[in-house]
Tab-separated table of C-alpha atoms in Angstrom:
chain	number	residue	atom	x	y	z
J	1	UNK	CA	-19.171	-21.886	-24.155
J	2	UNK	CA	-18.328	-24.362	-21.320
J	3	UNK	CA	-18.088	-23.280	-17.911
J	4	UNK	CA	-14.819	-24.087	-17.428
J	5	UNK	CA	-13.644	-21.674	-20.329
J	6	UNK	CA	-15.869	-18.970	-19.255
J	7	UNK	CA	-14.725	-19.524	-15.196
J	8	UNK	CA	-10.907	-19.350	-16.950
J	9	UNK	CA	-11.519	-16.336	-18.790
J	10	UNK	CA	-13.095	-14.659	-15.558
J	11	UNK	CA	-10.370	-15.429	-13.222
J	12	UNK	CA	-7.617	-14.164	-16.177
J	13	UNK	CA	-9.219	-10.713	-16.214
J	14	UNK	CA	-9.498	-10.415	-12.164
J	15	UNK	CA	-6.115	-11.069	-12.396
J	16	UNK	CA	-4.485	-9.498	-15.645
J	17	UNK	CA	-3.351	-5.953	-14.955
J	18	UNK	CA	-5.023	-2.988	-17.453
J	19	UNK	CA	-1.797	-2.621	-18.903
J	20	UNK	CA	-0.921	-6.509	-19.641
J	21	UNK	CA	-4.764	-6.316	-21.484
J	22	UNK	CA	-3.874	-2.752	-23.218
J	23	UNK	CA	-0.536	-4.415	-24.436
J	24	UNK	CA	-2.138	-7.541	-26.473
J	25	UNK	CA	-3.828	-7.050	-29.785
J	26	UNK	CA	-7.262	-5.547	-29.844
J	27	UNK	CA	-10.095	-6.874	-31.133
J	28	UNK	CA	-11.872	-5.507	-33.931
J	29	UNK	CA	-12.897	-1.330	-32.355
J	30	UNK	CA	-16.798	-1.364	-31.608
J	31	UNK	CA	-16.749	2.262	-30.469
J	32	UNK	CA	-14.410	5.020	-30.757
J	33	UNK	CA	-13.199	5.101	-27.439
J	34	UNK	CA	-9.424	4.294	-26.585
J	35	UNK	CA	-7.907	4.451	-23.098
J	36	UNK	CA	-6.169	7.653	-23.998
J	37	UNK	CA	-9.259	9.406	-24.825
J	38	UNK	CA	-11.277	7.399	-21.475
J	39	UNK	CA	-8.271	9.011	-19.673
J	40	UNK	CA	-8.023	12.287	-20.540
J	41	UNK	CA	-12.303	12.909	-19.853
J	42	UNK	CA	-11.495	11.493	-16.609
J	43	UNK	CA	-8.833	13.710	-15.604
J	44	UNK	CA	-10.887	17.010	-17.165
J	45	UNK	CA	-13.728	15.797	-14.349
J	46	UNK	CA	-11.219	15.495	-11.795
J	47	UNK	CA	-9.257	18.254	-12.241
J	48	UNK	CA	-12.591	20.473	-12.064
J	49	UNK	CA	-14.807	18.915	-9.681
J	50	UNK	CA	-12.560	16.264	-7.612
J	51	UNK	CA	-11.771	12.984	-7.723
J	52	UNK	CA	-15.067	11.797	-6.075
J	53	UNK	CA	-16.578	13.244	-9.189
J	54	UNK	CA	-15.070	10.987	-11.281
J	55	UNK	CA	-17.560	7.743	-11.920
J	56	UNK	CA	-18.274	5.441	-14.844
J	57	UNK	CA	-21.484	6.912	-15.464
J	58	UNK	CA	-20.321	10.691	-15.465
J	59	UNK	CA	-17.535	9.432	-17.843
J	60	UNK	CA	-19.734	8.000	-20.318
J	61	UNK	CA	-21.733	10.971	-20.495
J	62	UNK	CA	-18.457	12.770	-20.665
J	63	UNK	CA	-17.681	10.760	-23.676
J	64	UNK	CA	-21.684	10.863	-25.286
J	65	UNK	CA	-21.430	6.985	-25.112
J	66	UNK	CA	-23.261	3.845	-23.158
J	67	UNK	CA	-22.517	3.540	-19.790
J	68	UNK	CA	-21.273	0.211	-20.341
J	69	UNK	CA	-18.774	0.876	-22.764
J	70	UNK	CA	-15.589	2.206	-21.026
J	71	UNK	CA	-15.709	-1.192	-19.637
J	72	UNK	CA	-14.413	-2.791	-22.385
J	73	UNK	CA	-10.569	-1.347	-21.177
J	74	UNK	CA	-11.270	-0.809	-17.464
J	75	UNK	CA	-13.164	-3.651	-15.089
J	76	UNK	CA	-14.125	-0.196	-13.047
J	77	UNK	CA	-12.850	2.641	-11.166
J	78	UNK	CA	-9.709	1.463	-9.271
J	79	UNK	CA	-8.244	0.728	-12.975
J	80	UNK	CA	-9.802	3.902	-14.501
J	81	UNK	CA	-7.642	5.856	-11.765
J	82	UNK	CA	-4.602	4.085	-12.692
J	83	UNK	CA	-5.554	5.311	-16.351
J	84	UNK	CA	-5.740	8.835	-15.336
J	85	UNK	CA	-2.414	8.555	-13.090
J	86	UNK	CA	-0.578	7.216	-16.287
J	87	UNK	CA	-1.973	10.015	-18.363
J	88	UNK	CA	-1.042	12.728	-16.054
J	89	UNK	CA	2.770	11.332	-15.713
J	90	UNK	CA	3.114	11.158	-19.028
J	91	UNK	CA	3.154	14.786	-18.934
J	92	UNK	CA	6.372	15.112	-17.048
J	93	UNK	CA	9.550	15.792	-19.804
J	94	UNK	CA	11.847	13.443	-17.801
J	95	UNK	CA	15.261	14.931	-17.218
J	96	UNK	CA	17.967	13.446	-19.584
J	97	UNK	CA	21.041	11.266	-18.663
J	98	UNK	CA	23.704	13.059	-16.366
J	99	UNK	CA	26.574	12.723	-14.424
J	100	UNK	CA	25.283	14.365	-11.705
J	101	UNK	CA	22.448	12.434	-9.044
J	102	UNK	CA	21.678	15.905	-7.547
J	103	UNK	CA	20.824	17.940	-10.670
J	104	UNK	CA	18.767	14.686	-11.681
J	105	UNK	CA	16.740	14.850	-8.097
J	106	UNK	CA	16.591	18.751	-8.512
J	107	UNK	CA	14.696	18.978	-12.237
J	108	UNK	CA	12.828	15.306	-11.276
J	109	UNK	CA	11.365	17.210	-8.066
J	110	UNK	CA	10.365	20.180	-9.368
J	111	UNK	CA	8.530	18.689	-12.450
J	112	UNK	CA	6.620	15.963	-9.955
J	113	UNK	CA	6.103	19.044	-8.092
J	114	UNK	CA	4.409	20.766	-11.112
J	115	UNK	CA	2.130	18.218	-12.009
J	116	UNK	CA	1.172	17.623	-8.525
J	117	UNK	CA	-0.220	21.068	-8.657
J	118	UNK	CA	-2.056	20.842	-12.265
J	119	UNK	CA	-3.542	17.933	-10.983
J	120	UNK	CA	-3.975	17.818	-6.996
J	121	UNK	CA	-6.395	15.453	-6.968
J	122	UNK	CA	-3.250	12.545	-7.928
J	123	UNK	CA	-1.999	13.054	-4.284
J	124	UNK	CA	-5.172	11.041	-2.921
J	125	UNK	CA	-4.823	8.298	-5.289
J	126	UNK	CA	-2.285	6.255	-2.771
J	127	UNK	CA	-4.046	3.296	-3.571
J	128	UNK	CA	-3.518	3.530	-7.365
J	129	UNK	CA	-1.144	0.459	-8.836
J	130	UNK	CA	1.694	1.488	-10.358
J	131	UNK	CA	1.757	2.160	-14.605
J	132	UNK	CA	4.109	2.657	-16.795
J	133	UNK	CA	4.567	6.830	-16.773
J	134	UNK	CA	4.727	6.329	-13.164
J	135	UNK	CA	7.417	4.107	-12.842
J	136	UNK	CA	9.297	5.564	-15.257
J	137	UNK	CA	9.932	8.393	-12.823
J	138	UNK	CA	11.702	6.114	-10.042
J	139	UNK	CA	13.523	4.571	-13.169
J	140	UNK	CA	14.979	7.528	-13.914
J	141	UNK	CA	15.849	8.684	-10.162
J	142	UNK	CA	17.201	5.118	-9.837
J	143	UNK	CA	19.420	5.147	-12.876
J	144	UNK	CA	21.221	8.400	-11.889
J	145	UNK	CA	22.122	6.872	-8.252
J	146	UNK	CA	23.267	3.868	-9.874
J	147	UNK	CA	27.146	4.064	-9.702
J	148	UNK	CA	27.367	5.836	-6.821
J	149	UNK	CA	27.969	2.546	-4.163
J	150	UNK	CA	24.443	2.769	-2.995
J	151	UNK	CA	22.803	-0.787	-2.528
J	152	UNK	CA	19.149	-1.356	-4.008
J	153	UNK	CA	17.373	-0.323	-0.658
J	154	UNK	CA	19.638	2.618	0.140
J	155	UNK	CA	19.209	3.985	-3.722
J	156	UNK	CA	15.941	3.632	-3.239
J	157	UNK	CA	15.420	5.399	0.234
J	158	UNK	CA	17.211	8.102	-1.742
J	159	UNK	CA	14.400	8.432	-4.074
J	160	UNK	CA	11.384	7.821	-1.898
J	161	UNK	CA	13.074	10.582	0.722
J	162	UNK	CA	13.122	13.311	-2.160
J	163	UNK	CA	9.163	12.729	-3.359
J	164	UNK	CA	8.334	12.284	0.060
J	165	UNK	CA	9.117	15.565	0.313
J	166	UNK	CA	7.476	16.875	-2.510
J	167	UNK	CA	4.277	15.382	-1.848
J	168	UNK	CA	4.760	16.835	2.019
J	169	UNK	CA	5.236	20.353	0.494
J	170	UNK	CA	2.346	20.255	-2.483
J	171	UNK	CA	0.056	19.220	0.187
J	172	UNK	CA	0.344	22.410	2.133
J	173	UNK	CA	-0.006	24.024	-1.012
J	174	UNK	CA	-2.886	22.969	-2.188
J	175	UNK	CA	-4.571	22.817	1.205
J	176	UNK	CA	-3.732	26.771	1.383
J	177	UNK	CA	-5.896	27.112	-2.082
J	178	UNK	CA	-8.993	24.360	-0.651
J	179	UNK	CA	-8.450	26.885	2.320
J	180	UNK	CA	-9.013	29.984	0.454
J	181	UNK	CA	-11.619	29.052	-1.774
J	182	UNK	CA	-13.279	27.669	1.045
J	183	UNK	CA	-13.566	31.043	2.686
J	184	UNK	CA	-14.072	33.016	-1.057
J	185	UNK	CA	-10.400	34.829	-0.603
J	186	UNK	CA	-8.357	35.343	-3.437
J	187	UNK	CA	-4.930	35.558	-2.198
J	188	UNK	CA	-3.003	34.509	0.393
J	189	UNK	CA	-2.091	38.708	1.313
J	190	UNK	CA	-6.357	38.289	1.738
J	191	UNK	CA	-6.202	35.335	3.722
J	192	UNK	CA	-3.634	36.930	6.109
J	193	UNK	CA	-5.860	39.608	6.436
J	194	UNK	CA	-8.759	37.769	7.177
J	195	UNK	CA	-7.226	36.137	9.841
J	196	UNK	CA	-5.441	39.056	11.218
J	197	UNK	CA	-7.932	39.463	14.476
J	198	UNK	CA	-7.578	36.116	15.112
J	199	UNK	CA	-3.636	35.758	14.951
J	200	UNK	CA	-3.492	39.131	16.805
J	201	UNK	CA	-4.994	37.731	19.637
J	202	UNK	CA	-3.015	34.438	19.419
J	203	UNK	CA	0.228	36.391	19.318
J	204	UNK	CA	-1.056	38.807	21.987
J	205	UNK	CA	-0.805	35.829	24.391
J	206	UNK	CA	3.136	35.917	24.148
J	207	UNK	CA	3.267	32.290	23.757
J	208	UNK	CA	4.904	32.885	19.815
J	209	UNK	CA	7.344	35.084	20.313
J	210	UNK	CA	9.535	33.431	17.249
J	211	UNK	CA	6.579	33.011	15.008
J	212	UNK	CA	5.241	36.613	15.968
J	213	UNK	CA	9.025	37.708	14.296
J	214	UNK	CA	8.549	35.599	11.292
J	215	UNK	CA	5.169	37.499	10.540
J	216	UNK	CA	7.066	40.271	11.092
J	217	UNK	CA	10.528	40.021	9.644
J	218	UNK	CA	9.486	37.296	6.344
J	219	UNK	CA	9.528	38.678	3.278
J	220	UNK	CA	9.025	35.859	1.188
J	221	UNK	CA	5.594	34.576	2.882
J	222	UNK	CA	3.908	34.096	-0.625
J	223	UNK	CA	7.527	32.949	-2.576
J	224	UNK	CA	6.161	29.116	-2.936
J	225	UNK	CA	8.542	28.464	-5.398
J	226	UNK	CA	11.587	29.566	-3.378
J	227	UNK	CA	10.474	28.260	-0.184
J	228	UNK	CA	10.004	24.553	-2.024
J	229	UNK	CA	13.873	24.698	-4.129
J	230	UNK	CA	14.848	26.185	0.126
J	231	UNK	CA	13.699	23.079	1.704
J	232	UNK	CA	14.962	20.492	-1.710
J	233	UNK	CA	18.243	21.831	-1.013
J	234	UNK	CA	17.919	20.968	2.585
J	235	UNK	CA	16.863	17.797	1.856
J	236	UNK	CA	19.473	17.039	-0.832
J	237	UNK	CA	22.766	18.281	1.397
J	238	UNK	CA	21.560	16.194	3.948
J	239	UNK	CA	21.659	13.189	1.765
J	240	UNK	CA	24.802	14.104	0.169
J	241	UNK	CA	26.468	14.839	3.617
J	242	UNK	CA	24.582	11.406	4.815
J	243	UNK	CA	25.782	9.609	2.093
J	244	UNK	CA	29.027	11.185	1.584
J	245	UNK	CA	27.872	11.558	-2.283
């Protein structure tokens, strides 16, 4: 082949995106892999171990095949994550069309919210490019604020304030579970009452007199799921009353 053609084909696949390759037609299959199948072994090892676990060597022995072979639909790990971000959005039933931006928000946050939480590990891949399940998530947020006299930026600002949000509140979540596993307690009523001596004395300074109430007045300390739909409501009134939507 003649260097030119082989420099060409080089620079196209530096600069193709995974899913521009995925979408033309395949070649003749060599292996039984496909980048569902690549994907979903990946996301098993993550979701058990971490994301750091996740390499193209522990995949292929995930998958019983050569180490070089997952290459064939990813150039490495960067586009294996975005494979494994894809696959783990496409488990999100998107809400259906309504008339109502708020009810669309409401069901879109809780579900991102869900599979933040099957799959924790998705909230460190900030680098990851965007893919198709992905987007399809702002293209549904964005089509539900569309008629409602919001410019491109503000409709957006919208959508980026609500999942900011979400990620904000999964993060404490799951860094309560790293927190207890971490110190081999099973609960959070465990966790309280490991650190009772400790927040005894810290309350026993008088410094906290409003959070020494909460710990004593709360009764919904371990209610996750109200405290998140608590705080979305906050967030949405103040967008509606911002907005005047």
């Amino acid at each position: 082949m003649p260097s030119q053609e082989r420099q060409a084909q080089a620079h196209d696949k530096d600069h193709v995106s995974v899913w521009e390759r995925l979408e033309r037609p395949a070649p003749a299959p060599r292996t039984t892999l496909t980048p569902r199948r690549i994907a979903k072994a990946a996301v098993a090892v993550a979701d058990a171990e971490g994301l750091d676990a996740v390499t193209m060597r522990r995949l292929a022995t995930e998958l019983g095949v050569a180490p070089m072979a997952a290459y064939r639909y990813v150039t490495g790990k960067d586009e294996l994550i975005e494979l494994m971000v894809d696959f783990v959005y496409a488990e999100m039933d998107l809400p259906g069309e309504t008339d109502n931006w708020r009810t669309t928000m409401h069901t879109l946050a809780l579900r991102i919210r869900e599979v933040l939480l099957r799959h924790s590990w998705v909230t460190r891949a900030t680098w990851c490019a965007p893919t198709p399940n992905q987007l399809a998530v702002p293209e549904a947020a964005l089509a539900a604020l569309d008629g409602l006299g919001l410019d491109a930026d503000t409709a957006m600002v919208v959508y980026s304030t609500v999942t900011s949000y979400v990620h904000g509140a999964v993060n404490a979540e799951v860094g309560v579970t790293q927190l207890l596993r971490v110190r081999g307690w099973s609960s959070r009523e465990e966790a309280r009452s490991g650190l009772a001596s400790q927040m005894a004395w810290l309350l026993s300074t008088g410094r906290f007199p409003m959070y020494e109430r909460y710990i004593g007045e709360a009764g919904r300390k371990d209610d996750l799921q109200w405290q998140f739909e608590t705080g979305l409501e906050c967030v949405l009134d103040g967008i509606s009353e911002h907005l005047k939507i």
